[in-house]
PDB file of C-alpha atoms in Angstrom:
ATOM      1  CA  MET A   1     237.652  40.282 303.683  1.00 33.00           C
ATOM      2  CA  GLU A   2     240.289  37.624 304.200  1.00 39.00           C
ATOM      3  CA  ASN A   3     239.705  37.713 307.975  1.00 48.00           C
ATOM      4  CA  LEU A   4     235.972  37.173 307.479  1.00 45.00           C
ATOM      5  CA  GLN A   5     236.649  34.161 305.266  1.00 47.00           C
ATOM      6  CA  ASN A   6     238.849  32.677 307.974  1.00 67.00           C
ATOM      7  CA  TYR A   7     235.808  32.637 310.260  1.00 71.00           C
ATOM      8  CA  GLU A   8     233.350  31.069 307.858  1.00 78.00           C
ATOM      9  CA  ASN A   9     230.966  28.819 309.828  1.00 86.00           C
ATOM     10  CA  PHE A  10     232.428  30.218 313.066  1.00 94.00           C
ATOM     11  CA  ARG A  11     229.761  30.675 315.751  1.00 96.00           C
ATOM     12  CA  VAL A  12     229.717  33.338 318.460  1.00 96.00           C
ATOM     13  CA  GLY A  13     227.071  34.244 320.998  1.00 95.00           C
ATOM     14  CA  PHE A  14     226.083  35.187 324.529  1.00 92.00           C
ATOM     15  CA  VAL A  15     224.606  32.550 326.822  1.00 94.00           C
ATOM     16  CA  ALA A  16     222.860  33.621 330.038  1.00 90.00           C
ATOM     17  CA  ILE A  17     223.084  31.025 332.806  1.00 90.00           C
ATOM     18  CA  VAL A  18     219.947  31.418 334.940  1.00 90.00           C
ATOM     19  CA  GLY A  19     218.272  29.612 337.809  1.00 89.00           C
ATOM     20  CA  ARG A  20     217.388  29.842 341.450  1.00 87.00           C
ATOM     21  CA  PRO A  21     220.215  30.143 344.027  1.00 83.00           C
ATOM     22  CA  ASN A  22     222.515  27.210 344.730  1.00 83.00           C
ATOM     23  CA  VAL A  23     221.778  25.010 341.704  1.00 91.00           C
ATOM     24  CA  GLY A  24     225.440  25.082 340.625  1.00 89.00           C
ATOM     25  CA  LYS A  25     225.576  27.890 338.051  1.00 88.00           C
ATOM     26  CA  SER A  26     228.923  29.282 339.220  1.00 84.00           C
ATOM     27  CA  THR A  27     230.496  25.819 339.488  1.00 88.00           C
ATOM     28  CA  LEU A  28     229.329  25.121 335.941  1.00 93.00           C
ATOM     29  CA  LEU A  29     230.841  28.347 334.591  1.00 89.00           C
ATOM     30  CA  ASN A  30     234.176  27.718 336.326  1.00 86.00           C
ATOM     31  CA  ASN A  31     234.259  24.161 334.964  1.00 91.00           C
ATOM     32  CA  ILE A  32     233.473  25.241 331.397  1.00 93.00           C
ATOM     33  CA  ILE A  33     236.025  28.063 331.327  1.00 88.00           C
ATOM     34  CA  GLY A  34     238.650  25.972 333.128  1.00 83.00           C
ATOM     35  CA  THR A  35     239.504  28.527 335.802  1.00 75.00           C
ATOM     36  CA  LYS A  36     237.829  30.201 338.731  1.00 69.00           C
ATOM     37  CA  LEU A  37     235.829  33.236 337.632  1.00 68.00           C
ATOM     38  CA  SER A  38     232.798  33.040 339.891  1.00 61.00           C
ATOM     39  CA  ILE A  39     233.020  32.408 343.622  1.00 52.00           C
ATOM     40  CA  VAL A  40     231.395  29.290 345.013  1.00 50.00           C
ATOM     41  CA  SER A  41     230.079  28.328 348.421  1.00 42.00           C
ATOM     42  CA  PRO A  42     227.534  25.847 349.817  1.00 45.00           C
ATOM     43  CA  ARG A  43     225.365  28.833 350.769  1.00 43.00           C
ATOM     44  CA  PRO A  44     222.775  30.176 348.298  1.00 40.00           C
ATOM     45  CA  GLN A  45     222.927  33.712 346.865  1.00 43.00           C
ATOM     46  CA  THR A  46     226.733  33.820 346.693  1.00 41.00           C
ATOM     47  CA  THR A  47     226.872  35.477 343.262  1.00 43.00           C
ATOM     48  CA  ARG A  48     225.679  39.091 343.316  1.00 45.00           C
ATOM     49  CA  MET A  49     226.395  40.371 339.828  1.00 49.00           C
ATOM     50  CA  ARG A  50     226.792  39.197 336.265  1.00 55.00           C
ATOM     51  CA  ILE A  51     230.069  37.338 335.674  1.00 68.00           C
ATOM     52  CA  LEU A  52     231.291  37.034 332.085  1.00 78.00           C
ATOM     53  CA  GLY A  53     233.361  34.053 330.983  1.00 85.00           C
ATOM     54  CA  VAL A  54     234.600  33.377 327.438  1.00 90.00           C
ATOM     55  CA  LYS A  55     234.981  29.816 326.178  1.00 94.00           C
ATOM     56  CA  HIS A  56     237.336  29.659 323.189  1.00 94.00           C
ATOM     57  CA  LEU A  57     236.826  26.749 320.786  1.00 94.00           C
ATOM     58  CA  PRO A  58     238.284  26.006 317.319  1.00 93.00           C
ATOM     59  CA  ASP A  59     234.926  26.706 315.664  1.00 94.00           C
ATOM     60  CA  ALA A  60     233.158  28.913 318.205  1.00 96.00           C
ATOM     61  CA  GLN A  61     233.405  31.482 320.948  1.00 96.00           C
ATOM     62  CA  ILE A  62     230.778  31.132 323.671  1.00 96.00           C
ATOM     63  CA  ILE A  63     230.388  34.119 325.988  1.00 92.00           C
ATOM     64  CA  PHE A  64     228.735  32.925 329.180  1.00 91.00           C
ATOM     65  CA  LEU A  65     226.939  35.317 331.528  1.00 83.00           C
ATOM     66  CA  ASP A  66     226.673  33.771 334.989  1.00 76.00           C
ATOM     67  CA  THR A  67     223.729  35.621 336.508  1.00 70.00           C
ATOM     68  CA  PRO A  68     222.971  35.714 340.256  1.00 58.00           C
ATOM     69  CA  GLY A  69     220.376  33.312 341.608  1.00 50.00           C
ATOM     70  CA  VAL A  70     216.894  34.796 341.407  1.00 50.00           C
ATOM     71  CA  GLN A  71     216.070  36.259 344.827  1.00 48.00           C
ATOM     72  CA  LYS A  72     213.598  38.537 346.566  1.00 51.00           C
ATOM     73  CA  GLY A  73     214.108  41.647 348.685  1.00 51.00           C
ATOM     74  CA  GLY A  74     213.484  45.358 348.736  1.00 52.00           C
ATOM     75  CA  ASP A  75     216.930  46.841 349.351  1.00 53.00           C
ATOM     76  CA  LEU A  76     219.071  48.497 346.677  1.00 54.00           C
ATOM     77  CA  LEU A  77     221.548  45.591 346.657  1.00 55.00           C
ATOM     78  CA  THR A  78     218.828  43.060 345.816  1.00 55.00           C
ATOM     79  CA  LYS A  79     217.461  45.428 343.172  1.00 57.00           C
ATOM     80  CA  SER A  80     220.929  45.578 341.608  1.00 56.00           C
ATOM     81  CA  VAL A  81     221.240  41.788 341.745  1.00 57.00           C
ATOM     82  CA  MET A  82     217.909  41.240 340.015  1.00 58.00           C
ATOM     83  CA  GLU A  83     218.561  43.894 337.379  1.00 63.00           C
ATOM     84  CA  SER A  84     221.791  42.091 336.500  1.00 57.00           C
ATOM     85  CA  VAL A  85     219.732  38.906 335.923  1.00 61.00           C
ATOM     86  CA  ILE A  86     217.381  40.795 333.583  1.00 68.00           C
ATOM     87  CA  SER A  87     220.309  42.451 331.801  1.00 68.00           C
ATOM     88  CA  GLY A  88     221.999  39.078 331.274  1.00 68.00           C
ATOM     89  CA  ILE A  89     218.858  37.547 329.789  1.00 79.00           C
ATOM     90  CA  GLU A  90     218.142  40.523 327.531  1.00 78.00           C
ATOM     91  CA  SER A  91     221.677  40.545 326.084  1.00 80.00           C
ATOM     92  CA  ALA A  92     221.839  36.774 325.521  1.00 88.00           C
ATOM     93  CA  ASP A  93     221.374  34.806 322.310  1.00 94.00           C
ATOM     94  CA  VAL A  94     220.631  31.632 324.266  1.00 95.00           C
ATOM     95  CA  ILE A  95     219.319  31.029 327.782  1.00 95.00           C
ATOM     96  CA  LEU A  96     220.803  28.138 329.738  1.00 96.00           C
ATOM     97  CA  MET A  97     218.579  27.323 332.699  1.00 96.00           C
ATOM     98  CA  VAL A  98     220.028  25.150 335.437  1.00 96.00           C
ATOM     99  CA  ILE A  99     218.002  23.069 337.898  1.00 97.00           C
ATOM    100  CA  ASP A 100     219.072  20.709 340.661  1.00 97.00           C
ATOM    101  CA  ALA A 101     218.288  17.088 339.748  1.00 97.00           C
ATOM    102  CA  GLU A 102     218.214  16.061 343.412  1.00 95.00           C
ATOM    103  CA  ALA A 103     215.654  18.720 344.347  1.00 95.00           C
ATOM    104  CA  GLY A 104     213.650  18.390 341.130  1.00 96.00           C
ATOM    105  CA  TRP A 105     211.428  21.222 339.931  1.00 97.00           C
ATOM    106  CA  THR A 106     210.803  23.569 342.853  1.00 96.00           C
ATOM    107  CA  LYS A 107     208.376  26.459 343.156  1.00 95.00           C
ATOM    108  CA  GLU A 108     211.345  28.852 342.743  1.00 92.00           C
ATOM    109  CA  ASP A 109     212.454  27.074 339.536  1.00 94.00           C
ATOM    110  CA  LYS A 110     208.988  27.476 338.065  1.00 95.00           C
ATOM    111  CA  GLU A 111     208.967  31.165 339.020  1.00 90.00           C
ATOM    112  CA  VAL A 112     212.180  31.632 337.001  1.00 89.00           C
ATOM    113  CA  VAL A 113     210.389  30.145 333.985  1.00 93.00           C
ATOM    114  CA  GLU A 114     207.266  32.295 334.477  1.00 90.00           C
ATOM    115  CA  ASN A 115     209.014  35.571 335.288  1.00 85.00           C
ATOM    116  CA  TYR A 116     211.973  35.393 332.901  1.00 85.00           C
ATOM    117  CA  LEU A 117     211.986  32.673 330.231  1.00 90.00           C
ATOM    118  CA  LYS A 118     208.372  33.190 329.170  1.00 90.00           C
ATOM    119  CA  LYS A 119     208.919  36.944 328.782  1.00 85.00           C
ATOM    120  CA  VAL A 120     211.662  36.632 326.160  1.00 87.00           C
ATOM    121  CA  ASN A 121     211.566  34.949 322.781  1.00 84.00           C
ATOM    122  CA  LYS A 122     214.936  33.207 322.930  1.00 92.00           C
ATOM    123  CA  PRO A 123     216.030  29.569 322.617  1.00 95.00           C
ATOM    124  CA  ALA A 124     216.381  27.976 326.040  1.00 97.00           C
ATOM    125  CA  ILE A 125     218.352  24.873 326.988  1.00 98.00           C
ATOM    126  CA  LEU A 126     217.804  23.055 330.284  1.00 98.00           C
ATOM    127  CA  ALA A 127     220.837  21.711 332.145  1.00 98.00           C
ATOM    128  CA  ILE A 128     219.748  19.222 334.781  1.00 98.00           C
ATOM    129  CA  ASN A 129     222.663  19.480 337.206  1.00 97.00           C
ATOM    130  CA  LYS A 130     223.883  17.170 340.008  1.00 96.00           C
ATOM    131  CA  ILE A 131     222.804  13.957 338.269  1.00 96.00           C
ATOM    132  CA  ASP A 132     225.608  12.241 340.191  1.00 95.00           C
ATOM    133  CA  LYS A 133     223.362  12.541 343.265  1.00 95.00           C
ATOM    134  CA  ILE A 134     220.337  10.676 341.877  1.00 95.00           C
ATOM    135  CA  LYS A 135     219.612   7.252 340.404  1.00 94.00           C
ATOM    136  CA  ARG A 136     219.946   7.116 336.622  1.00 92.00           C
ATOM    137  CA  ASP A 137     216.362   5.936 336.107  1.00 94.00           C
ATOM    138  CA  LEU A 138     215.071   9.182 337.676  1.00 95.00           C
ATOM    139  CA  VAL A 139     216.544  11.376 334.919  1.00 95.00           C
ATOM    140  CA  LEU A 140     213.983  10.511 332.209  1.00 96.00           C
ATOM    141  CA  PRO A 141     210.925  11.296 334.406  1.00 96.00           C
ATOM    142  CA  LEU A 142     212.548  14.635 335.249  1.00 97.00           C
ATOM    143  CA  ILE A 143     212.965  15.414 331.535  1.00 97.00           C
ATOM    144  CA  GLU A 144     209.328  14.439 330.906  1.00 97.00           C
ATOM    145  CA  GLU A 145     208.220  16.802 333.668  1.00 97.00           C
ATOM    146  CA  SER A 146     210.408  19.554 332.195  1.00 97.00           C
ATOM    147  CA  ILE A 147     208.724  19.206 328.777  1.00 97.00           C
ATOM    148  CA  LYS A 148     205.384  20.058 330.390  1.00 97.00           C
ATOM    149  CA  ILE A 149     206.782  23.112 332.170  1.00 97.00           C
ATOM    150  CA  TYR A 150     208.431  24.923 329.243  1.00 97.00           C
ATOM    151  CA  ASP A 151     209.322  24.535 325.590  1.00 96.00           C
ATOM    152  CA  PHE A 152     213.053  23.967 326.064  1.00 98.00           C
ATOM    153  CA  LYS A 153     214.987  23.343 322.856  1.00 97.00           C
ATOM    154  CA  GLU A 154     217.223  20.723 324.468  1.00 97.00           C
ATOM    155  CA  PHE A 155     217.679  18.849 327.757  1.00 98.00           C
ATOM    156  CA  VAL A 156     221.184  17.947 328.944  1.00 98.00           C
ATOM    157  CA  PRO A 157     221.697  16.036 332.216  1.00 98.00           C
ATOM    158  CA  ILE A 158     225.046  17.073 333.721  1.00 98.00           C
ATOM    159  CA  SER A 159     227.174  17.135 336.832  1.00 97.00           C
ATOM    160  CA  ALA A 160     229.193  20.355 336.931  1.00 94.00           C
ATOM    161  CA  ILE A 161     231.269  19.242 339.888  1.00 92.00           C
ATOM    162  CA  LYS A 162     232.007  15.782 338.397  1.00 94.00           C
ATOM    163  CA  ASN A 163     232.496  17.110 334.837  1.00 93.00           C
ATOM    164  CA  LEU A 164     229.796  14.811 333.433  1.00 96.00           C
ATOM    165  CA  ASN A 165     228.349  15.660 329.990  1.00 97.00           C
ATOM    166  CA  ILE A 166     229.894  19.152 329.970  1.00 96.00           C
ATOM    167  CA  ASP A 167     231.303  18.649 326.443  1.00 96.00           C
ATOM    168  CA  GLU A 168     227.866  17.517 325.271  1.00 97.00           C
ATOM    169  CA  LEU A 169     226.334  20.648 326.794  1.00 98.00           C
ATOM    170  CA  ILE A 170     228.848  22.874 324.976  1.00 97.00           C
ATOM    171  CA  GLU A 171     228.146  21.159 321.641  1.00 97.00           C
ATOM    172  CA  THR A 172     224.412  21.567 322.224  1.00 98.00           C
ATOM    173  CA  ILE A 173     224.759  25.300 322.941  1.00 97.00           C
ATOM    174  CA  LYS A 174     226.879  25.861 319.808  1.00 96.00           C
ATOM    175  CA  LYS A 175     223.996  24.795 317.559  1.00 95.00           C
ATOM    176  CA  TYR A 176     221.959  27.820 318.611  1.00 97.00           C
ATOM    177  CA  LEU A 177     224.625  30.509 318.236  1.00 96.00           C
ATOM    178  CA  PRO A 178     224.728  32.887 315.252  1.00 94.00           C
ATOM    179  CA  GLU A 179     227.640  32.884 312.816  1.00 93.00           C
ATOM    180  CA  SER A 180     230.097  35.687 313.535  1.00 92.00           C
ATOM    181  CA  PRO A 181     233.807  36.453 313.865  1.00 92.00           C
ATOM    182  CA  PRO A 182     235.140  36.293 317.476  1.00 92.00           C
ATOM    183  CA  LEU A 183     234.309  39.200 319.767  1.00 90.00           C
ATOM    184  CA  TYR A 184     237.156  38.635 322.245  1.00 89.00           C
ATOM    185  CA  PRO A 185     240.889  37.927 321.726  1.00 88.00           C
ATOM    186  CA  GLU A 186     242.005  34.366 322.433  1.00 87.00           C
ATOM    187  CA  ASP A 187     243.859  35.297 325.613  1.00 82.00           C
ATOM    188  CA  GLN A 188     240.837  36.987 327.250  1.00 83.00           C
ATOM    189  CA  ILE A 189     238.463  34.854 329.310  1.00 82.00           C
ATOM    190  CA  THR A 190     236.618  37.541 331.289  1.00 78.00           C
ATOM    191  CA  ASP A 191     235.940  41.260 331.548  1.00 73.00           C
ATOM    192  CA  LEU A 192     236.240  41.374 335.341  1.00 72.00           C
ATOM    193  CA  PRO A 193     238.368  44.218 336.735  1.00 77.00           C
ATOM    194  CA  LEU A 194     241.206  42.924 338.926  1.00 82.00           C
ATOM    195  CA  LYS A 195     239.854  44.747 342.000  1.00 83.00           C
ATOM    196  CA  PHE A 196     236.489  43.033 341.661  1.00 81.00           C
ATOM    197  CA  TYR A 197     238.105  39.634 341.126  1.00 81.00           C
ATOM    198  CA  ILE A 198     240.197  40.012 344.295  1.00 88.00           C
ATOM    199  CA  ALA A 199     237.237  41.297 346.308  1.00 88.00           C
ATOM    200  CA  GLU A 200     235.145  38.281 345.284  1.00 83.00           C
ATOM    201  CA  ILE A 201     237.837  35.815 346.362  1.00 87.00           C
ATOM    202  CA  ILE A 202     238.005  37.489 349.788  1.00 92.00           C
ATOM    203  CA  ARG A 203     234.202  37.488 350.076  1.00 86.00           C
ATOM    204  CA  GLU A 204     234.112  33.790 349.245  1.00 85.00           C
ATOM    205  CA  LYS A 205     236.443  33.042 352.177  1.00 89.00           C
ATOM    206  CA  VAL A 206     234.151  35.016 354.474  1.00 90.00           C
ATOM    207  CA  PHE A 207     231.224  32.926 353.206  1.00 84.00           C
ATOM    208  CA  LEU A 208     233.053  29.683 353.842  1.00 85.00           C
ATOM    209  CA  ASN A 209     234.305  30.518 357.327  1.00 88.00           C
ATOM    210  CA  THR A 210     231.640  32.538 359.125  1.00 82.00           C
ATOM    211  CA  ARG A 211     228.269  31.805 360.628  1.00 68.00           C
ATOM    212  CA  GLN A 212     225.019  31.564 358.710  1.00 64.00           C
ATOM    213  CA  GLU A 213     223.829  35.120 359.369  1.00 58.00           C
ATOM    214  CA  VAL A 214     227.065  36.956 358.542  1.00 68.00           C
ATOM    215  CA  PRO A 215     227.824  36.448 354.792  1.00 57.00           C
ATOM    216  CA  TYR A 216     224.711  38.200 353.486  1.00 66.00           C
ATOM    217  CA  SER A 217     225.659  41.384 355.325  1.00 73.00           C
ATOM    218  CA  VAL A 218     229.216  41.396 353.974  1.00 83.00           C
ATOM    219  CA  ALA A 219     230.754  43.388 351.147  1.00 85.00           C
ATOM    220  CA  VAL A 220     234.421  43.688 350.213  1.00 88.00           C
ATOM    221  CA  GLU A 221     236.112  46.734 348.710  1.00 88.00           C
ATOM    222  CA  VAL A 222     239.685  46.546 347.425  1.00 89.00           C
ATOM    223  CA  GLU A 223     241.109  49.987 348.182  1.00 90.00           C
ATOM    224  CA  SER A 224     244.502  49.601 346.557  1.00 91.00           C
ATOM    225  CA  ILE A 225     246.742  47.213 344.630  1.00 90.00           C
ATOM    226  CA  GLN A 226     250.417  48.117 344.421  1.00 91.00           C
ATOM    227  CA  GLU A 227     253.534  46.371 343.209  1.00 87.00           C
ATOM    228  CA  GLY A 228     256.335  45.982 345.726  1.00 84.00           C
ATOM    229  CA  GLU A 229     258.961  48.706 345.419  1.00 84.00           C
ATOM    230  CA  LYS A 230     261.840  46.253 345.269  1.00 82.00           C
ATOM    231  CA  ASN A 231     260.004  43.080 344.254  1.00 85.00           C
ATOM    232  CA  LYS A 232     257.827  43.624 341.164  1.00 80.00           C
ATOM    233  CA  ASN A 233     256.498  40.078 341.573  1.00 85.00           C
ATOM    234  CA  LEU A 234     254.835  41.127 344.845  1.00 92.00           C
ATOM    235  CA  LEU A 235     251.331  42.612 345.027  1.00 91.00           C
ATOM    236  CA  ILE A 236     250.399  44.604 348.127  1.00 94.00           C
ATOM    237  CA  ILE A 237     246.619  44.621 348.484  1.00 94.00           C
ATOM    238  CA  ASP A 238     244.558  46.637 350.971  1.00 95.00           C
ATOM    239  CA  ALA A 239     240.921  45.575 351.314  1.00 94.00           C
ATOM    240  CA  VAL A 240     238.015  46.468 353.587  1.00 94.00           C
ATOM    241  CA  ILE A 241     235.356  43.985 354.683  1.00 93.00           C
ATOM    242  CA  TYR A 242     232.130  45.899 355.367  1.00 90.00           C
ATOM    243  CA  VAL A 243     229.522  44.524 357.782  1.00 88.00           C
ATOM    244  CA  GLU A 244     226.235  45.988 358.974  1.00 84.00           C
ATOM    245  CA  ARG A 245     226.564  45.271 362.716  1.00 84.00           C
ATOM    246  CA  GLU A 246     229.203  45.498 365.404  1.00 88.00           C
ATOM    247  CA  ASN A 247     228.676  41.868 366.481  1.00 87.00           C
ATOM    248  CA  HIS A 248     229.293  40.760 362.864  1.00 88.00           C
ATOM    249  CA  LYS A 249     232.606  42.583 362.973  1.00 91.00           C
ATOM    250  CA  GLY A 250     233.524  40.590 366.081  1.00 90.00           C
ATOM    251  CA  ILE A 251     232.625  37.299 364.374  1.00 89.00           C
ATOM    252  CA  ILE A 252     234.773  38.043 361.319  1.00 91.00           C
ATOM    253  CA  ILE A 253     237.758  39.201 363.382  1.00 92.00           C
ATOM    254  CA  GLY A 254     237.385  36.283 365.800  1.00 91.00           C
ATOM    255  CA  LYS A 255     239.087  35.603 369.091  1.00 91.00           C
ATOM    256  CA  GLN A 256     242.494  37.317 369.100  1.00 93.00           C
ATOM    257  CA  GLY A 257     242.032  37.996 365.385  1.00 92.00           C
ATOM    258  CA  GLN A 258     242.194  34.320 364.451  1.00 95.00           C
ATOM    259  CA  MET A 259     239.181  34.263 362.091  1.00 93.00           C
ATOM    260  CA  LEU A 260     240.358  37.295 360.119  1.00 95.00           C
ATOM    261  CA  LYS A 261     243.823  35.766 359.929  1.00 96.00           C
ATOM    262  CA  LYS A 262     242.334  32.510 358.584  1.00 96.00           C
ATOM    263  CA  ILE A 263     240.221  34.360 355.974  1.00 95.00           C
ATOM    264  CA  GLY A 264     243.252  36.383 354.917  1.00 96.00           C
ATOM    265  CA  MET A 265     245.526  33.350 354.665  1.00 96.00           C
ATOM    266  CA  GLN A 266     243.053  31.387 352.515  1.00 95.00           C
ATOM    267  CA  ALA A 267     242.413  34.376 350.252  1.00 93.00           C
ATOM    268  CA  ARG A 268     246.124  35.127 349.895  1.00 95.00           C
ATOM    269  CA  GLU A 269     246.991  31.538 348.988  1.00 93.00           C
ATOM    270  CA  GLU A 270     244.291  31.382 346.321  1.00 87.00           C
ATOM    271  CA  LEU A 271     245.172  34.784 344.898  1.00 89.00           C
ATOM    272  CA  GLU A 272     248.837  33.807 344.636  1.00 90.00           C
ATOM    273  CA  PHE A 273     247.820  30.687 342.723  1.00 84.00           C
ATOM    274  CA  LEU A 274     245.387  32.512 340.407  1.00 79.00           C
ATOM    275  CA  LEU A 275     247.533  35.611 339.779  1.00 81.00           C
ATOM    276  CA  GLY A 276     250.927  33.889 339.673  1.00 83.00           C
ATOM    277  CA  LYS A 277     252.459  36.440 342.050  1.00 86.00           C
ATOM    278  CA  LYS A 278     253.307  36.748 345.709  1.00 92.00           C
ATOM    279  CA  VAL A 279     250.591  38.607 347.619  1.00 93.00           C
ATOM    280  CA  HIS A 280     250.727  40.659 350.810  1.00 95.00           C
ATOM    281  CA  LEU A 281     247.099  41.065 351.863  1.00 96.00           C
ATOM    282  CA  ASN A 282     245.993  43.631 354.434  1.00 96.00           C
ATOM    283  CA  LEU A 283     242.387  43.151 355.589  1.00 96.00           C
ATOM    284  CA  TYR A 284     240.360  45.611 357.621  1.00 95.00           C
ATOM    285  CA  VAL A 285     236.825  45.174 358.986  1.00 94.00           C
ATOM    286  CA  LYS A 286     234.500  48.181 359.185  1.00 90.00           C
ATOM    287  CA  VAL A 287     230.904  48.559 360.318  1.00 88.00           C
ATOM    288  CA  LYS A 288     228.743  50.323 357.741  1.00 83.00           C
ATOM    289  CA  GLU A 289     225.117  50.182 358.815  1.00 79.00           C
ATOM    290  CA  ARG A 290     222.602  49.670 355.997  1.00 73.00           C
ATOM    291  CA  TRP A 291     225.368  49.577 353.382  1.00 72.00           C
ATOM    292  CA  LYS A 292     222.951  47.718 351.084  1.00 66.00           C
ATOM    293  CA  GLU A 293     221.032  51.017 350.810  1.00 71.00           C
ATOM    294  CA  ASP A 294     224.125  53.196 350.295  1.00 69.00           C
ATOM    295  CA  LEU A 295     224.006  53.989 346.563  1.00 68.00           C
ATOM    296  CA  PRO A 296     227.490  55.625 346.301  1.00 69.00           C
ATOM    297  CA  LEU A 297     229.094  52.687 348.129  1.00 68.00           C
ATOM    298  CA  LEU A 298     227.205  50.139 346.012  1.00 67.00           C
ATOM    299  CA  ARG A 299     228.478  51.822 342.849  1.00 66.00           C
ATOM    300  CA  GLU A 300     232.003  51.864 344.284  1.00 66.00           C
ATOM    301  CA  LEU A 301     231.682  48.141 344.958  1.00 64.00           C
ATOM    302  CA  GLY A 302     230.739  47.534 341.317  1.00 62.00           C
ATOM    303  CA  TYR A 303     226.966  47.157 341.549  1.00 59.00           C
ATOM    304  CA  ASN A 304     226.305  49.301 338.496  1.00 53.00           C
ATOM    305  CA  GLN A 305     222.973  47.812 337.436  1.00 45.00           C
ATOM    306  CA  ILE A 306     220.969  50.048 339.779  1.00 39.00           C
ATOM    307  CA  SER A 307     218.731  52.356 337.745  1.00 40.00           C
TER     308      SER A 307
END
């Protein structure tokens, strides 16, 4: 009983971050949590599954669910991606929709409202992202347009990358969370398995370094993580980069292996920074035709939303 009294007026809840691809959802989550949980690239459709991030505050615990950008396609991978969006929305107390201020309301944004927000009876907040890229006097007309599109509880203009109005957004979200004791310990900020976290960092480097057509056919599987026998501060990681075509394998490996070496070096440096340990990273590239339709492999890679 004493513990419950300690959390009087304490608010806890799940917040699903939704929107079309490339509006800045992952950047926003990383900024709010204060560390890199969700990979980011200039290319759309980078996030493929629900990423959980816990924001600890003196009077609240906000559990963010960064859902993939809403996308279309008939393969099992896309089905998994979209089911993770639905799962995130269904388990949320609040929906945080993100749009791109520079692009304004697009057809895809409106489809998110029609296909998802209007089908659930949950409070929704609109974050108008990238306001640093537009003139200030354009923000109010965008809010007025948003009022006509959906009954959002609140409108918060932000810039995730510039850290503008992020504290205001957090305070706004808190108002709509139920009272509850914390659900996660103070030292936990995510539920991501280490293998998945490492695989996502590697996949991000592939996104950033390879040609337009390659990233969407790439998956990464971390096969093993071992401590060094003599140096316990060393992690030895073996990972496979799967591609669908032989020519994609050649692009990722590069001339004399230079591209794969560059991807590996960037991933290793970031992993050492994030994990606080030395990393020895072994990368292998394998062709796996139609891997997006390979149910056992998809489950092995962590795409567990496929029904």
